[in-house]
Coordinates of C-alpha atoms and ligand atoms in Angstrom, one line a residue:
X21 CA 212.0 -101.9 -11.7
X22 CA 208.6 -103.1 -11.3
X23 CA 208.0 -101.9 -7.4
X24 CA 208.9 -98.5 -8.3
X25 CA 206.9 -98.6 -11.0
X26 CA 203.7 -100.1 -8.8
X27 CA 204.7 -96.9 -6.6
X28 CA 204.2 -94.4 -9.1
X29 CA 201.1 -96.3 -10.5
X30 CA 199.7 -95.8 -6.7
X31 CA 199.7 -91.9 -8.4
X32 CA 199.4 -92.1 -11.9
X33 CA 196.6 -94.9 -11.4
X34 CA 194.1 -94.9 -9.0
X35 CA 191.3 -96.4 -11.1
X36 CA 189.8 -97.3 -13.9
X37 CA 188.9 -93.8 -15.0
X38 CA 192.5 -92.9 -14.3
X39 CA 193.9 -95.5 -16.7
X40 CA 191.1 -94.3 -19.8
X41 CA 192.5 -90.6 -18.9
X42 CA 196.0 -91.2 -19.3
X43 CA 195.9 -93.6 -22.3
X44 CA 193.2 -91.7 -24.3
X45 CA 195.8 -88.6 -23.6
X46 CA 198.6 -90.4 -25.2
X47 CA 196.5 -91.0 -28.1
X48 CA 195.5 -87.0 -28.1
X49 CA 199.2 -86.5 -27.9
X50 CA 199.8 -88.4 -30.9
X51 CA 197.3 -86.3 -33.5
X52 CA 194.6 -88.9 -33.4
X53 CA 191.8 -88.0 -35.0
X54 CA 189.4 -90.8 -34.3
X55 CA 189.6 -92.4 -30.3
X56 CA 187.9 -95.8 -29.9
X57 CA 187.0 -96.6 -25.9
X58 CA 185.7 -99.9 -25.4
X59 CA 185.0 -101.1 -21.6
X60 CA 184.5 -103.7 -20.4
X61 CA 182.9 -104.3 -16.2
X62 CA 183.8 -100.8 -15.7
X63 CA 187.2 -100.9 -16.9
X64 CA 188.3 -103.8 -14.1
X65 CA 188.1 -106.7 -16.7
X66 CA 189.0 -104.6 -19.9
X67 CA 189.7 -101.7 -20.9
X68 CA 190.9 -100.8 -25.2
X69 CA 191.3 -98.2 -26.4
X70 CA 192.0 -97.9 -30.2
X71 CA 193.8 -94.8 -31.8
X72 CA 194.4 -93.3 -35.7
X73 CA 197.0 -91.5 -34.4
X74 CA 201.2 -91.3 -34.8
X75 CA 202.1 -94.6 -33.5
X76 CA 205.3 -95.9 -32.3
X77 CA 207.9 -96.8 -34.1
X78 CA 209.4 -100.8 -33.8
X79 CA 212.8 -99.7 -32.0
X80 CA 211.4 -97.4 -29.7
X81 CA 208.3 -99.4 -28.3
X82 CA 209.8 -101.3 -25.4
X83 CA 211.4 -97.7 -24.6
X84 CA 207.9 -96.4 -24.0
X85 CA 207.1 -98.7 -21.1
X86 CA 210.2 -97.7 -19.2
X87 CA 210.0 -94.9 -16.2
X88 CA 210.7 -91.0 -16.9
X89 CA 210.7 -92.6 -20.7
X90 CA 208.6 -89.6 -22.9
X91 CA 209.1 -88.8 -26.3
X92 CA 207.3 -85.6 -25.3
X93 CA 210.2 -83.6 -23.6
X94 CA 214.2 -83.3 -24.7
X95 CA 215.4 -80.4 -22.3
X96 CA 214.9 -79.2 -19.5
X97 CA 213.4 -75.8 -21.4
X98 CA 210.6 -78.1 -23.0
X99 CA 208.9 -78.7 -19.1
X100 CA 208.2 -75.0 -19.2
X101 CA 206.3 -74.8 -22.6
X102 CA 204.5 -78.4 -22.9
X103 CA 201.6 -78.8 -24.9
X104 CA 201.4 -82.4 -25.0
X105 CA 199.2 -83.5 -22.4
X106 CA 201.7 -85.8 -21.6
X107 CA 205.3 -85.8 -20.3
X108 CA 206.2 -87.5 -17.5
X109 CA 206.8 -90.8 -19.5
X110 CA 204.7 -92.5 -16.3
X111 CA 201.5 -94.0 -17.6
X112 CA 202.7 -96.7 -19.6
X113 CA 205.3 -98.4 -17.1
X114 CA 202.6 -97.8 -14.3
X115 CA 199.5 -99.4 -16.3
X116 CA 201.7 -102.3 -17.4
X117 CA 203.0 -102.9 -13.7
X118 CA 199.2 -102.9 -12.4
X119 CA 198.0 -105.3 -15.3
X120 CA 198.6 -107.6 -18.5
X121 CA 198.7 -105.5 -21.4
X122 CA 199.0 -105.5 -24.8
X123 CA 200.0 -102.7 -26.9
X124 CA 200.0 -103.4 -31.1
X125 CA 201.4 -99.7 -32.7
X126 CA 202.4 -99.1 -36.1
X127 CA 203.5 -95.9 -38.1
X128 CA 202.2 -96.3 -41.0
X129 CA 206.3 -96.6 -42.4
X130 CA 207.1 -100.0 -41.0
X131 CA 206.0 -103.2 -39.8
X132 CA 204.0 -102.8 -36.7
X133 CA 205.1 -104.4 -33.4
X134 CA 203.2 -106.4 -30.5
X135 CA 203.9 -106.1 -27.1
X136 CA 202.9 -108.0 -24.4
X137 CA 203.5 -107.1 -20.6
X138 CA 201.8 -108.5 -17.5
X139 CA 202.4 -107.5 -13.9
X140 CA 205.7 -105.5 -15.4
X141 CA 207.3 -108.7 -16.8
X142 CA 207.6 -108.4 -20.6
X143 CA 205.5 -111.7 -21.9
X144 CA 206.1 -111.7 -25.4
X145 CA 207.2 -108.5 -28.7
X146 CA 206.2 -109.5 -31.9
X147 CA 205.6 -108.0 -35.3
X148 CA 201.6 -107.1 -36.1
X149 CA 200.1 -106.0 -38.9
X150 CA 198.4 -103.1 -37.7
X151 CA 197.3 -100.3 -39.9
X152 CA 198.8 -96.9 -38.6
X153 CA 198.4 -95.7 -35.0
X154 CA 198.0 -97.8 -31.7
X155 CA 195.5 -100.4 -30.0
X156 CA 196.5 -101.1 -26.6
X157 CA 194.5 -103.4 -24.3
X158 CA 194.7 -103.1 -20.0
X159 CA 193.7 -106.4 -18.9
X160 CA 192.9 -107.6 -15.5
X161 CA 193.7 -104.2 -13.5
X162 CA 195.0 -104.5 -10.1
X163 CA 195.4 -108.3 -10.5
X164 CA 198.6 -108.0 -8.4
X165 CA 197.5 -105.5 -6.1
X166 CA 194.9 -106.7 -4.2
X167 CA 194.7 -104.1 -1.9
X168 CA 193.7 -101.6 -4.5
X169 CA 191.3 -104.0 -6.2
X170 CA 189.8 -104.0 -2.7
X171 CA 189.5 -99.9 -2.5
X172 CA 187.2 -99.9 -5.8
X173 CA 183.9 -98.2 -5.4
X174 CA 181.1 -99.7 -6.7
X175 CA 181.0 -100.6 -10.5
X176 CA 178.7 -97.8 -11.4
X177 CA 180.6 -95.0 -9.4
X178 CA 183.8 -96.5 -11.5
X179 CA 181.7 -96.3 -14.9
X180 CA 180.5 -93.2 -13.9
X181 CA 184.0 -91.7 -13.5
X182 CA 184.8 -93.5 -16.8
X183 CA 181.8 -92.1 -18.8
X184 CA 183.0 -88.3 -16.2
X185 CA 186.8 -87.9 -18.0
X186 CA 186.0 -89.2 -21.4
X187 CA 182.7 -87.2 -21.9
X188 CA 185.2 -84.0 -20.7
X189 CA 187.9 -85.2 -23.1
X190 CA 185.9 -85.2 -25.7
X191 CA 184.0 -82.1 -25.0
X192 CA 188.1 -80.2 -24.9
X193 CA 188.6 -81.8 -28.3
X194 CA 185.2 -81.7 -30.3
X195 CA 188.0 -81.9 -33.0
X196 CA 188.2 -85.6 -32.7
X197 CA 185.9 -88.2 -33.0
X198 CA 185.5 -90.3 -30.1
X199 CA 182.9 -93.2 -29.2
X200 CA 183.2 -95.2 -25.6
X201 CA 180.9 -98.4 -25.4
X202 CA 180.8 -100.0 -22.2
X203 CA 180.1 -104.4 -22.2
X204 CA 179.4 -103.6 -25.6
X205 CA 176.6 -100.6 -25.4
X206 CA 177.6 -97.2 -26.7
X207 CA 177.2 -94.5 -24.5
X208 CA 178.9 -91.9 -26.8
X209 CA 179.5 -91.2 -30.3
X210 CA 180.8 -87.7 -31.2
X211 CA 181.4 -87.2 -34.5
X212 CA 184.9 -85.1 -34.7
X213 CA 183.6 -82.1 -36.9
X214 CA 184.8 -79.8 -34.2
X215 CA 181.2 -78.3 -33.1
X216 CA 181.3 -78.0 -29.3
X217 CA 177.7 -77.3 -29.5
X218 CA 176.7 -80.5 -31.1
X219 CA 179.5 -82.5 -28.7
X220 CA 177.1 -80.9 -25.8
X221 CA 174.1 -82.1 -27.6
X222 CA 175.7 -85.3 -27.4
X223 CA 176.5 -85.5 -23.6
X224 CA 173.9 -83.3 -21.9
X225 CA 170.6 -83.7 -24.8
X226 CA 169.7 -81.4 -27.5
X227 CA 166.8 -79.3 -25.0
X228 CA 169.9 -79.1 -22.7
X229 CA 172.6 -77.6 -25.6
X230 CA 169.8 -74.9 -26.1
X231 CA 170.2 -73.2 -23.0
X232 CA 174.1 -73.4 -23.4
X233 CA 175.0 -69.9 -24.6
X234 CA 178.1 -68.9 -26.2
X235 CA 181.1 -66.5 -25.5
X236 CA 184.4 -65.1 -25.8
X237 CA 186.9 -62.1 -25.4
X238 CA 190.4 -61.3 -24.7
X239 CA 192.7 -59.1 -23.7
X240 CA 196.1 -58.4 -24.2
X241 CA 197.3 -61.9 -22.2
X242 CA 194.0 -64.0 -22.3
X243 CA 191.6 -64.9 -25.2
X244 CA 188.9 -67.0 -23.7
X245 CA 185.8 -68.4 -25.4
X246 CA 183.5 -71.4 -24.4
X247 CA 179.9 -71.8 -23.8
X248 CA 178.1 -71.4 -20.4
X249 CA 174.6 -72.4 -19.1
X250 CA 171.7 -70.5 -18.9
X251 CA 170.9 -69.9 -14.6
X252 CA 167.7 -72.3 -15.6
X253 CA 170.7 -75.4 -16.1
X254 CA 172.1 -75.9 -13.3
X255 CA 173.9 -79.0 -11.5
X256 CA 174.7 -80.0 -7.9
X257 CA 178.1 -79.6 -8.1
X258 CA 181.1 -77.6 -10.0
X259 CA 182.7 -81.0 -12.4
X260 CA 180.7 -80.0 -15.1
X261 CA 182.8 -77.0 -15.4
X262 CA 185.5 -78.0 -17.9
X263 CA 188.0 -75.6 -18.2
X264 CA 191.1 -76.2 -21.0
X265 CA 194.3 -74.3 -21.3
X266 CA 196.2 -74.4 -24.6
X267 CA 194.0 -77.5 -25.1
X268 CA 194.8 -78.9 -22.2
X269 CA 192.1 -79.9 -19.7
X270 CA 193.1 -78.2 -16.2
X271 CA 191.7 -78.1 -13.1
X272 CA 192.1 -74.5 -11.6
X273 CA 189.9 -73.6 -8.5
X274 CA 190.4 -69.5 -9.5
X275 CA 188.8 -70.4 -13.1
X276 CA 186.1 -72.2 -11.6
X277 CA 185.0 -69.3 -9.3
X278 CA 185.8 -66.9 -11.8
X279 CA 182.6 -68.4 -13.9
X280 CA 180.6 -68.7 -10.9
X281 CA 181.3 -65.3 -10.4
X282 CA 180.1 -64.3 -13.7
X283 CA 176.5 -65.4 -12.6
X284 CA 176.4 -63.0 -9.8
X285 CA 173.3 -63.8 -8.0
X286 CA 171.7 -65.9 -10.3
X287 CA 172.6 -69.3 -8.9
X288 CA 170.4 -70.8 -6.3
X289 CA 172.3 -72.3 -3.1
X290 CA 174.2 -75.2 -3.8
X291 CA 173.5 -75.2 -7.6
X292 CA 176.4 -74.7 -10.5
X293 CA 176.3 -74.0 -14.3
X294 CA 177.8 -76.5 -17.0
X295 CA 180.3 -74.4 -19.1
X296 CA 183.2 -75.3 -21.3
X297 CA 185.9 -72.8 -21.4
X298 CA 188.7 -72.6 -23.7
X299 CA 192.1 -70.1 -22.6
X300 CA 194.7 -69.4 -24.8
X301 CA 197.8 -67.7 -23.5
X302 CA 201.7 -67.8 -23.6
X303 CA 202.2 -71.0 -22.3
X304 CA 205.1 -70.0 -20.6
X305 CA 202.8 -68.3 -18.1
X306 CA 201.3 -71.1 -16.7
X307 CA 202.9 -74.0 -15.1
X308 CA 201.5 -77.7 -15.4
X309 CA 203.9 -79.1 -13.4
X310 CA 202.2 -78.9 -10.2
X311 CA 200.9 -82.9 -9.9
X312 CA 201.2 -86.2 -11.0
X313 CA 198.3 -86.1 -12.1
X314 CA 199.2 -82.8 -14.5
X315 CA 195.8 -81.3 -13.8
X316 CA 196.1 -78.7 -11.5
X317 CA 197.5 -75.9 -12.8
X318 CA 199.2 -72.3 -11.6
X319 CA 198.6 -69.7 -13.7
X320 CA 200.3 -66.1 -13.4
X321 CA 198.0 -63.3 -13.8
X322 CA 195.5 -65.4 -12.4
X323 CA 193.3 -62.0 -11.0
X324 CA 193.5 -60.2 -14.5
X325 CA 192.3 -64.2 -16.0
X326 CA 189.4 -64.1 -13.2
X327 CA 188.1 -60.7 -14.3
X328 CA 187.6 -61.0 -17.7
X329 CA 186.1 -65.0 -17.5
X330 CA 183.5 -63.1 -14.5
X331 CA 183.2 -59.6 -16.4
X332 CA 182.5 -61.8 -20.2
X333 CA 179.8 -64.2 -18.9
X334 CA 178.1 -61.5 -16.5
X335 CA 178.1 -59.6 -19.7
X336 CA 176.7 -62.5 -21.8
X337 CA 174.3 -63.8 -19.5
X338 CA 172.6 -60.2 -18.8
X339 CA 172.4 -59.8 -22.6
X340 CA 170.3 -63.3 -22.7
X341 CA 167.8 -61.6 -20.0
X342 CA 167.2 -58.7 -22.1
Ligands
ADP152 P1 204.1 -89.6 -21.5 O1 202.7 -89.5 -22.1 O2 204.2 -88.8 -20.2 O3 205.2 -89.3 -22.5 P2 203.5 -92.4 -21.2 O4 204.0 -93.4 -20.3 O5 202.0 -92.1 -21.2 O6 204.3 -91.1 -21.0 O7 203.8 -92.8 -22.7 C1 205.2 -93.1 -23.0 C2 205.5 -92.8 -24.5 O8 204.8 -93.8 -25.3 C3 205.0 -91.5 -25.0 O9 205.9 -90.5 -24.8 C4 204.8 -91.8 -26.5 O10 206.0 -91.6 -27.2 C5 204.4 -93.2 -26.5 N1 203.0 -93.5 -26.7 C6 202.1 -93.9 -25.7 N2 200.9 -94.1 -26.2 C7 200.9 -93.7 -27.5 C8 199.9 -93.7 -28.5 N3 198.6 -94.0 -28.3 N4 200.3 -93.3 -29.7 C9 201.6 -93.0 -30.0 N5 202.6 -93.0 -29.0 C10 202.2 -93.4 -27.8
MG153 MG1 201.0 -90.2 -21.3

């Protein structure tokens, strides 16, 4: 039903930067290990991104662009313990309603399959001879919904927001290798080692990794770990706080102030540190299903979590001073 699925895209796709997010998750979900972003006029004539990972098998690739369709979640049990970033089964139909798409996907086991799909209306599904994992192309976005296309911010506010989530995803998976070029410029290459400091190095400059330090600690619930910014590197606002759960990038006001916290007095008005900070828990204690958007989280013993993020870099920030 392609007006339902324009609905949901209203959600699931707000803009360009929406549309990188949620495909270059699916290709996170399916154990890529190299993530190609290419861009084209901020994401509003092209956007491609180009996976290593699991593909999709032939028979169930039409599957894939239908509504509540995820090959992430079985039962009902699974929504309480996901650790796909993924698993609504929304992206995909909402994209495709929004704009012409093609999606080429093999497995590595079979032939590979095209598909074509403009406006929602399946234009063509062919074989392909593509080597395993997926290349999906978002054409045209917001052709057929002009009243979106008309509540666009400027093209460098959308590239910005572009350049914003990928440059977070790939800080939360320093694992992979990801580059994004944008009208054929890179503006990222990370090299999918798995050194966080060197992904920083990448984003923010080498003088600027420098005054990232590094911490960690756990208790009996939480073990936490990350780097945070020396009070000398500072920005005017709190998105350069990345915070991941069980891998998953979050959004979790609590976390946030919990860091800030951590540098007691040591912030000037209106000025926040850059920090990456990785969580592990049970993942049955923290519930992602709070938004379409799957970013903001709840988290129970979310006072015991704020201590020990404020208490660790308090600790590891006095120790620099020393
Ligand atoms: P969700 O991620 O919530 O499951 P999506 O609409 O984003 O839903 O994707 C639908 C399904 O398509 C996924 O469950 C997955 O099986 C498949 N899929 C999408 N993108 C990829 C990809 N890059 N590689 C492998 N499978 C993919
Ligand atoms: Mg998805």
């Amino acid at each position: 039903d392609v007006l339902a699925d324009q609905i949901a895209a209203g959600e699931v796709v707000e803009r360009p930067a929406s549309v990188v997010k949620e495909l270059v998750e699916n290709a996170i979900d399916a154990n890529s290990t190299q993530i190609d972003i290419l861009v084209e006029q901020s994401g509003l004539k092209s956007i491609e991104i180009v996976d290593n990972g699991d593909g999709i098998a032939a028979e169930d690739v039409s599957m894939a662009f239908e509504r509540h369709a995820t090959s992430k979640i079985t039962t009902r049990e699974d929504l309480f313990k996901v650790r796909s970033l993924g698993f609504r089964g929304e992206a995909l139909p909402s994209i495709a309603s929004v704009a012409d798409v093609i999606l080429q996907t093999s497995t590595g086991n079979d032939t590979g399959t095209q598909i074509h799909i403009k406006g929602g209306k399946l234009v063509d599904k062919t074989l392909s001879a593509l080597r395993k994992g997926t290349d999906i192309s978002v054409e045209d976005l917001f052709f057929n919904t002009p009243a979106r296309l008309k509540y666009m911010k400027s093209p460098q506010t959308e590239l910005a927001n572009i350049t914003d989530i990928v440059n977070r995803l790939a800080l939360s998976y320093p694992q992979i290798a990801f580059t994004l070029s944008h009208d054929g410029r890179e503006l990222l290459r990370t090299s999918g080692r798995g050194n966080l400091q060197q992904v920083i190095a990448g984003i923010y400059g080498v003088q600027n990794a420098r005054k990232m330090v590094k911490f960690s600690a756990q208790d009996v619930d939480f073990n936490i770990s990350g780097y945070t910014s020396l009070p000398e590197f500072t920005r005017a606002s709190r998105q350069y706080i990345s915070v991941l759960i069980n891998g998953r990038y979050v959004k979790n006001f609590q976390v946030n102030k919990a860091i800030i916290e951590g540098y007691g007095s040591k912030l000037m008005v209106g000025r926040y540190p850059v920090a990456v900070l990785n969580i592990k828990m049970d993942p049955l204690l923290v519930d992602v299903n709070v938004h379409p958007a799957k970013q903001e989280v709840r988290i129970s013993q979310e006072k015991q979590l704020q201590t020990l993020i404020s208490k660790t870099i308090y600790a590891v920030l006095a120790k620099e001073n020393l």
